[in-house]
């Protein structure tokens, strides 16, 4: 398997905490069997996120938390809930994560924004540390092993410990530089309206 999607059991005979506990155990089992698979796990209690991180889950989905946030936005009467709905509409595909343009290392976020704007994409953020966490950690350890000194190797491993998969950085500072495992968070342009068809002759 290349990707694993673990959904919560919403059955009436299973309490939410039991559903979360089962999903955490399945995540550990999946990581043990196939650590190179990308894991997306539905969870109700965000406090279990630390356990999912230990299980190398790249993408936890906190469904109940997202629902509450949408309800709060709707109650404020700002219309933001409708905007979020438009961004997440699967038919429109407006909010997407794409590769950054091929540019030299150290290229600023603002420079990437200009390049993506030429493609009709509005760059709003950077998704840091993307991809499979097992593969990424293996790369970090390999890089630490080739460091010149012990101090550099330890510093490299400490940076690895602080890494969290798919950390979204929205509207960063002008001097922000996306990392080597980063992807661009963009909003696509609205597709052109279809041309009106000529009327059938009567």
Tab-separated table of N, CA, C and O in Angstrom, residues 82-98 119-125 184-192:
chain	number	residue	atom	x	y	z
A	82	UNK	N	-19.065	30.035	4.355
A	82	UNK	CA	-19.341	29.841	2.929
A	82	UNK	C	-18.049	29.901	2.116
A	82	UNK	O	-17.865	29.164	1.142
A	83	UNK	N	-17.142	30.803	2.516
A	83	UNK	CA	-15.854	30.903	1.822
A	83	UNK	C	-15.055	29.616	1.976
A	83	UNK	O	-14.443	29.135	1.014
A	84	UNK	N	-15.072	29.049	3.179
A	84	UNK	CA	-14.362	27.793	3.396
A	84	UNK	C	-14.986	26.676	2.580
A	84	UNK	O	-14.283	25.832	2.019
A	85	UNK	N	-16.315	26.671	2.502
A	85	UNK	CA	-16.997	25.667	1.692
A	85	UNK	C	-16.603	25.763	0.230
A	85	UNK	O	-16.413	24.752	-0.448
A	86	UNK	N	-16.473	26.999	-0.270
A	86	UNK	CA	-16.063	27.186	-1.665
A	86	UNK	C	-14.634	26.714	-1.898
A	86	UNK	O	-14.317	26.134	-2.936
A	87	UNK	N	-13.754	26.940	-0.919
A	87	UNK	CA	-12.366	26.519	-1.065
A	87	UNK	C	-12.237	25.002	-1.064
A	87	UNK	O	-11.379	24.436	-1.746
A	88	UNK	N	-13.077	24.322	-0.279
A	88	UNK	CA	-12.973	22.874	-0.148
A	88	UNK	C	-13.886	22.116	-1.105
A	88	UNK	O	-13.944	20.891	-1.051
A	89	UNK	N	-14.603	22.833	-1.965
A	89	UNK	CA	-15.502	22.180	-2.916
A	89	UNK	C	-14.686	21.265	-3.836
A	89	UNK	O	-13.849	21.741	-4.599
A	90	UNK	N	-14.904	19.949	-3.772
A	90	UNK	CA	-14.087	19.042	-4.603
A	90	UNK	C	-14.310	19.247	-6.093
A	90	UNK	O	-13.419	18.964	-6.904
A	91	UNK	N	-15.497	19.752	-6.471
A	91	UNK	CA	-15.762	19.968	-7.896
A	91	UNK	C	-14.939	21.133	-8.441
A	91	UNK	O	-14.492	21.125	-9.587
A	92	UNK	N	-14.710	22.157	-7.602
A	92	UNK	CA	-13.968	23.330	-8.052
A	92	UNK	C	-12.461	23.147	-7.881
A	92	UNK	O	-11.675	23.619	-8.695
A	93	UNK	N	-12.048	22.458	-6.816
A	93	UNK	CA	-10.625	22.243	-6.571
A	93	UNK	C	-9.859	23.535	-6.391
A	93	UNK	O	-8.760	23.699	-6.922
A	94	UNK	N	-10.428	24.501	-5.655
A	94	UNK	CA	-9.795	25.818	-5.539
A	94	UNK	C	-8.579	25.808	-4.614
A	94	UNK	O	-7.589	26.471	-4.899
A	95	UNK	N	-8.662	25.090	-3.481
A	95	UNK	CA	-7.558	25.048	-2.521
A	95	UNK	C	-6.749	23.779	-2.777
A	95	UNK	O	-7.267	22.667	-2.650
A	96	UNK	N	-5.485	23.962	-3.128
A	96	UNK	CA	-4.673	22.809	-3.513
A	96	UNK	C	-3.265	22.932	-2.939
A	96	UNK	O	-2.830	24.023	-2.563
A	97	UNK	N	-2.572	21.797	-2.895
A	97	UNK	CA	-1.154	21.761	-2.523
A	97	UNK	C	-0.397	21.237	-3.735
A	97	UNK	O	-0.662	20.130	-4.211
A	98	UNK	N	0.524	22.051	-4.254
A	98	UNK	CA	1.264	21.707	-5.469
A	98	UNK	C	2.763	21.858	-5.204
A	98	UNK	O	3.183	22.403	-4.172
A	119	UNK	N	1.267	31.280	-13.409
A	119	UNK	CA	0.499	30.088	-13.753
A	119	UNK	C	-0.966	30.213	-13.322
A	119	UNK	O	-1.724	29.245	-13.395
A	120	UNK	N	-1.354	31.403	-12.836
A	120	UNK	CA	-2.721	31.604	-12.379
A	120	UNK	C	-2.997	31.048	-10.999
A	120	UNK	O	-4.143	30.800	-10.634
A	121	UNK	N	-1.932	30.870	-10.193
A	121	UNK	CA	-2.073	30.314	-8.849
A	121	UNK	C	-1.700	31.366	-7.816
A	121	UNK	O	-0.667	32.022	-7.941
A	122	UNK	N	-2.545	31.513	-6.787
A	122	UNK	CA	-2.277	32.452	-5.699
A	122	UNK	C	-1.626	31.689	-4.551
A	122	UNK	O	-2.260	30.843	-3.910
A	123	UNK	N	-0.353	31.978	-4.277
A	123	UNK	CA	0.382	31.295	-3.212
A	123	UNK	C	0.011	31.913	-1.867
A	123	UNK	O	0.194	33.108	-1.653
A	124	UNK	N	-0.518	31.095	-0.948
A	124	UNK	CA	-0.928	31.598	0.364
A	124	UNK	C	-0.122	30.985	1.506
A	124	UNK	O	-0.223	31.453	2.644
A	125	UNK	N	0.665	29.953	1.230
A	125	UNK	CA	1.416	29.344	2.322
A	125	UNK	C	2.322	28.232	1.844
A	125	UNK	O	2.380	27.904	0.650
A	184	UNK	N	3.748	23.931	-2.054
A	184	UNK	CA	3.055	25.212	-2.067
A	184	UNK	C	1.560	25.034	-1.823
A	184	UNK	O	0.926	24.158	-2.424
A	185	UNK	N	1.004	25.869	-0.936
A	185	UNK	CA	-0.451	25.914	-0.714
A	185	UNK	C	-0.990	27.049	-1.572
A	185	UNK	O	-0.619	28.211	-1.377
A	186	UNK	N	-1.858	26.734	-2.526
A	186	UNK	CA	-2.304	27.732	-3.492
A	186	UNK	C	-3.827	27.719	-3.608
A	186	UNK	O	-4.500	26.755	-3.224
A	187	UNK	N	-4.344	28.814	-4.137
A	187	UNK	CA	-5.746	28.906	-4.536
A	187	UNK	C	-5.762	29.055	-6.048
A	187	UNK	O	-5.101	29.944	-6.597
A	188	UNK	N	-6.488	28.187	-6.715
A	188	UNK	CA	-6.520	28.210	-8.165
A	188	UNK	C	-7.491	29.279	-8.651
A	188	UNK	O	-8.400	29.700	-7.928
A	189	UNK	N	-7.285	29.716	-9.873
A	189	UNK	CA	-8.184	30.686	-10.473
A	189	UNK	C	-9.508	30.019	-10.828
A	189	UNK	O	-9.566	28.805	-11.056
A	190	UNK	N	-10.569	30.811	-10.851
A	190	UNK	CA	-11.869	30.271	-11.237
A	190	UNK	C	-11.818	29.874	-12.709
A	190	UNK	O	-11.365	30.656	-13.556
A	191	UNK	N	-12.258	28.659	-13.056
A	191	UNK	CA	-12.220	28.270	-14.468
A	191	UNK	C	-13.145	29.154	-15.300
A	191	UNK	O	-14.171	29.635	-14.807
A	192	UNK	N	-12.774	29.418	-16.557
A	192	UNK	CA	-13.620	30.281	-17.389
A	192	UNK	C	-14.999	29.670	-17.612
A	192	UNK	O	-15.134	28.445	-17.719
